[in-house]
N, CA, C and O atoms as a DFTB+ gen file, in Angstrom:
288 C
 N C O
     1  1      11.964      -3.610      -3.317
     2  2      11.707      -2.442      -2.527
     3  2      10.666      -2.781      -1.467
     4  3       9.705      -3.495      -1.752
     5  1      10.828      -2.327      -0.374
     6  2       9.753      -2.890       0.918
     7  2       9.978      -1.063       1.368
     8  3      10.971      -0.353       1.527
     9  1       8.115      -0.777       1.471
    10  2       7.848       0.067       2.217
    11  2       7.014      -0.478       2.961
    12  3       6.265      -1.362       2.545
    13  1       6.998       0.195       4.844
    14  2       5.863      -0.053       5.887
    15  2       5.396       1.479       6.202
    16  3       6.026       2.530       6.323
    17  1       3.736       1.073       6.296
    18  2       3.420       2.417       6.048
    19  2       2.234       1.790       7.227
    20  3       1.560       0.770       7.080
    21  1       2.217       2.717       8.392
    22  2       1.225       2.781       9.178
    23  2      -0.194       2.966       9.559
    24  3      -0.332       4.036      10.153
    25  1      -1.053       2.450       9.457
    26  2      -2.331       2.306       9.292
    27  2      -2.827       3.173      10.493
    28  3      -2.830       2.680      11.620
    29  1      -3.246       4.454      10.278
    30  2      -3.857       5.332      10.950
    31  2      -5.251       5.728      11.411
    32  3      -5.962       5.618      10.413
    33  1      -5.859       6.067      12.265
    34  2      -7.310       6.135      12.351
    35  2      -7.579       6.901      10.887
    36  3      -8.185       6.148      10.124
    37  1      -7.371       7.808      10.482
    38  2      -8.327       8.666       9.873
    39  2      -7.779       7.805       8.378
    40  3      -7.771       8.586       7.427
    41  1      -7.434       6.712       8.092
    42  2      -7.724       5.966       6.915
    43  2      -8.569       4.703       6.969
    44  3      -8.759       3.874       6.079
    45  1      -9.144       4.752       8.513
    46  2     -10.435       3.701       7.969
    47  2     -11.651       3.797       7.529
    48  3     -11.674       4.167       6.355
    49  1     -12.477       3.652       7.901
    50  2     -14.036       3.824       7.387
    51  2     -14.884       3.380       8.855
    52  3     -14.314       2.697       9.707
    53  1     -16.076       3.780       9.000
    54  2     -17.185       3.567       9.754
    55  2     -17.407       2.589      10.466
    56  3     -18.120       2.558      11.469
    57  1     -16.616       1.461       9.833
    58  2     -16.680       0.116      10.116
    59  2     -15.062      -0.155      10.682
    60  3     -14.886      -1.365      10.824
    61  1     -14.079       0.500      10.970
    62  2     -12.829       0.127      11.282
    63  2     -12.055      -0.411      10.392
    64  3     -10.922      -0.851      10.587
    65  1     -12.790      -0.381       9.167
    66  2     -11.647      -0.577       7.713
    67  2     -10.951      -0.108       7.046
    68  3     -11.369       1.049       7.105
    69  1     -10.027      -0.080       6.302
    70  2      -9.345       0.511       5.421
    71  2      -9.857       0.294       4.292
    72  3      -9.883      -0.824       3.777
    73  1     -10.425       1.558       3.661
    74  2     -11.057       1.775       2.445
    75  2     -10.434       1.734       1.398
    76  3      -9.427       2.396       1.146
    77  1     -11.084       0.791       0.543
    78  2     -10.590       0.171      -0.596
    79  2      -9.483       1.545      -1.396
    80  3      -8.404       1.448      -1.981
    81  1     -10.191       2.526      -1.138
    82  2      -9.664       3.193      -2.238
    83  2      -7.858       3.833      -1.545
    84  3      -6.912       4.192      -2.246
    85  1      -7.906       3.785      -0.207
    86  2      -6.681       3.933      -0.032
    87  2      -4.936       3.341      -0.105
    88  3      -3.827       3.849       0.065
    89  1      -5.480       1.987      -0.459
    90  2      -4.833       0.980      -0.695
    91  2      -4.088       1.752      -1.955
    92  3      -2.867       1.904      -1.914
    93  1      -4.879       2.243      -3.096
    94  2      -4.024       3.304      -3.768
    95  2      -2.875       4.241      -3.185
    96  3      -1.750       4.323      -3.677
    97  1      -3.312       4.921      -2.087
    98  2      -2.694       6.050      -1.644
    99  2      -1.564       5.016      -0.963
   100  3      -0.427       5.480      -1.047
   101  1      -1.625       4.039      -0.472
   102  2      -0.723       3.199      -0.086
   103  2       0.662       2.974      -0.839
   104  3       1.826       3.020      -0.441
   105  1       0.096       2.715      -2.062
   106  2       1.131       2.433      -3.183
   107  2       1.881       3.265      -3.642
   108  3       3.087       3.055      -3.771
   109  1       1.079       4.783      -4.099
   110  2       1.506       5.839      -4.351
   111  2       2.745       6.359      -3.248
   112  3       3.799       6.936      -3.515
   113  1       2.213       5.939      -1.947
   114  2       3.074       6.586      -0.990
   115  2       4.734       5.304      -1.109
   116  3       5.884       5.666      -0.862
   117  1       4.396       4.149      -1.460
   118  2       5.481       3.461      -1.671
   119  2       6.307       4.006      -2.724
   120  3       7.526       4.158      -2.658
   121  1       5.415       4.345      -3.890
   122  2       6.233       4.443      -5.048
   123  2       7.127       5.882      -5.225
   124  3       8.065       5.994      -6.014
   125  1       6.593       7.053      -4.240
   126  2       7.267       8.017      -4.136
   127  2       8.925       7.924      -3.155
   128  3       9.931       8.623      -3.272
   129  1       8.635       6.786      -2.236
   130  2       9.813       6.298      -1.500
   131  2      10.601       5.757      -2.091
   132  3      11.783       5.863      -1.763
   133  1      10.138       4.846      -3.366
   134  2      11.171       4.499      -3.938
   135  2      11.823       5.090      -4.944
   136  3      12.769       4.537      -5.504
   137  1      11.288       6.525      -5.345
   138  2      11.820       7.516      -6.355
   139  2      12.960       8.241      -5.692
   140  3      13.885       8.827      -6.255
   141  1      12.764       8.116      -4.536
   142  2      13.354       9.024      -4.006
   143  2      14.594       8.302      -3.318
   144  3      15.518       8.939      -2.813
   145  1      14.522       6.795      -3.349
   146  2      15.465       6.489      -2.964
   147  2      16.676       5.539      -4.013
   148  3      17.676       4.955      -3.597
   149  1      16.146       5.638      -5.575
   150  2      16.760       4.942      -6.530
   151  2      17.062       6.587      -7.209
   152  3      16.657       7.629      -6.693
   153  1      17.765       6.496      -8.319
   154  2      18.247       7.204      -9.620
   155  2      17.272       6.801     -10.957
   156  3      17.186       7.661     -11.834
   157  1      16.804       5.990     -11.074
   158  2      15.804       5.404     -12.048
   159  2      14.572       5.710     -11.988
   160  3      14.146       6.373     -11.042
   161  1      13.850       5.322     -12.894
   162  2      12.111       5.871     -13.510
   163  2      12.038       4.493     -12.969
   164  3      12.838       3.559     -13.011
   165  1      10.402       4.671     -12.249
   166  2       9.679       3.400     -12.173
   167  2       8.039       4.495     -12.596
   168  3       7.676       5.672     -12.597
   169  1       7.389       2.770     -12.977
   170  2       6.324       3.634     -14.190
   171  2       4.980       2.644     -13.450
   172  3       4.966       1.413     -13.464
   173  1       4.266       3.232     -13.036
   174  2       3.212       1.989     -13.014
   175  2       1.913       2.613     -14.151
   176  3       1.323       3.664     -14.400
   177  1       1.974       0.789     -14.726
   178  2       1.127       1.061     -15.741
   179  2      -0.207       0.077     -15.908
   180  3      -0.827      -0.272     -16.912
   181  1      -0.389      -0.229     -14.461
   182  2      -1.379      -0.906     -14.343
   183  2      -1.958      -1.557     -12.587
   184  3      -1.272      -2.024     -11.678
   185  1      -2.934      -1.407     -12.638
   186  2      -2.978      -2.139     -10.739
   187  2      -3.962      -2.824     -11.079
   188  3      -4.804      -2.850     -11.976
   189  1      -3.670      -3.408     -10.124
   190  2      -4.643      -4.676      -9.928
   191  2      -4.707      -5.001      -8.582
   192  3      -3.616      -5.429      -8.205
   193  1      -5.735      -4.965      -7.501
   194  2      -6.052      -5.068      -6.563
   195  2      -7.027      -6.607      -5.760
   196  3      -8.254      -6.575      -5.670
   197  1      -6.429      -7.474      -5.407
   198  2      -7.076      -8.560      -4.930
   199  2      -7.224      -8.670      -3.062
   200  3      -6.358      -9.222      -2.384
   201  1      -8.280      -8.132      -2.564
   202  2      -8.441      -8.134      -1.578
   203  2      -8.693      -9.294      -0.699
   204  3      -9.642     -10.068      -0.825
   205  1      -7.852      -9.349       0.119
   206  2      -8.324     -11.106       0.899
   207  2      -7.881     -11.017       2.448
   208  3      -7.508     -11.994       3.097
   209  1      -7.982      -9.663       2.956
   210  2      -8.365      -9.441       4.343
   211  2      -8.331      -7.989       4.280
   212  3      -7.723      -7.316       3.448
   213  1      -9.151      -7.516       5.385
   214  2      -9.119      -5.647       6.166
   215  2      -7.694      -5.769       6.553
   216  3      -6.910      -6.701       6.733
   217  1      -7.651      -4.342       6.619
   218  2      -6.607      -3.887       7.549
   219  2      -7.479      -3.006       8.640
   220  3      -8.513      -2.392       8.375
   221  1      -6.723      -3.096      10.137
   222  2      -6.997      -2.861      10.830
   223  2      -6.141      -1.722      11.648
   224  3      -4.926      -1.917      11.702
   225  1      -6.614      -0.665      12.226
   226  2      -5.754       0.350      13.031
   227  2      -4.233      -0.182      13.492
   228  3      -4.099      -1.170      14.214
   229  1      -3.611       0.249      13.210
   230  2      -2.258       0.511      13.908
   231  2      -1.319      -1.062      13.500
   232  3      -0.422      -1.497      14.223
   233  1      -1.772      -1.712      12.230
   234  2      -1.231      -2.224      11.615
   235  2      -0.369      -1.960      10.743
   236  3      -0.783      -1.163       9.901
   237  1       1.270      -2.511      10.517
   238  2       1.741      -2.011       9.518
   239  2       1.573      -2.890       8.304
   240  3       1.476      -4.117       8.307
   241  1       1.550      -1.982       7.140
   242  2       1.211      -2.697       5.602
   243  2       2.169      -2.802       4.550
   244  3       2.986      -1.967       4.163
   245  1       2.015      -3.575       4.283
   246  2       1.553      -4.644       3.920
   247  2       1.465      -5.985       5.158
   248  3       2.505      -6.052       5.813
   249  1       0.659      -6.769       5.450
   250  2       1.277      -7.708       6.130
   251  2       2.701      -8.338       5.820
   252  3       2.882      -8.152       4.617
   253  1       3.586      -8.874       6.260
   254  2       4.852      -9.503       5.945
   255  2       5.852      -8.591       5.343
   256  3       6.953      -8.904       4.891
   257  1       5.318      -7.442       5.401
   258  2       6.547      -6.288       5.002
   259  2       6.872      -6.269       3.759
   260  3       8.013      -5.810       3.815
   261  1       6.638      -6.462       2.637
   262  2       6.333      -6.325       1.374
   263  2       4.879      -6.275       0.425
   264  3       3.871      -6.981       0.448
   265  1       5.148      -5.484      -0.134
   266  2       4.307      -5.521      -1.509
   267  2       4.722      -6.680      -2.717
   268  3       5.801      -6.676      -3.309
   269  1       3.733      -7.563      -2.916
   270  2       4.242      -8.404      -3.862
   271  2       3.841      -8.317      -5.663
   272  3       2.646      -8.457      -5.923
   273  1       4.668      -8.126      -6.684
   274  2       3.354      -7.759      -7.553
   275  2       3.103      -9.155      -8.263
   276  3       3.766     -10.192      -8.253
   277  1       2.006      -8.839      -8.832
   278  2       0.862      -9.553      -9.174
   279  2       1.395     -10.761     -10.363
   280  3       2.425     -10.496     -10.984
   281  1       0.887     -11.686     -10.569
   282  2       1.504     -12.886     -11.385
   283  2       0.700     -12.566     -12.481
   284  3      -0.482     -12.699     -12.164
   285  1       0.884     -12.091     -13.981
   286  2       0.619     -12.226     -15.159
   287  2       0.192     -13.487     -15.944
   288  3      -0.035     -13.414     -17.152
């Protein structure tokens, strides 16, 4: 599933960042796209967040157009 979700002024911070905590609302907003676009339950039952650059205004997110999940 690949959602792009547009990085808007009023989700950065003081500093021109995207605040950690929206990166949630990010996901959430993926995971409702993909409810809505499958017949199936998807469940998240865990996040894990590894930050290794900002996002910046009027970027779309994820870089490279996917969300990748995390290696166990």
């Amino acid at each position: 599933m690949q959602t792009h979700i547009k990085v808007r002024g009023y989700h950065m911070d003081v500093y021109q960042h995207v605040n950690n905590a929206r990166y949630l609302e990010f996901l959430e907003e993926a995971r409702w796209e993909g409810l809505e676009k499958t017949t199936g339950f998807q469940w998240m039952t865990e996040h894990n967040i590894a930050f290794h650059r900002g996002e910046h205004q009027y970027q779309l997110s994820p870089p490279g157009g996917a969300w990748r999940p995390a290696s166990h």
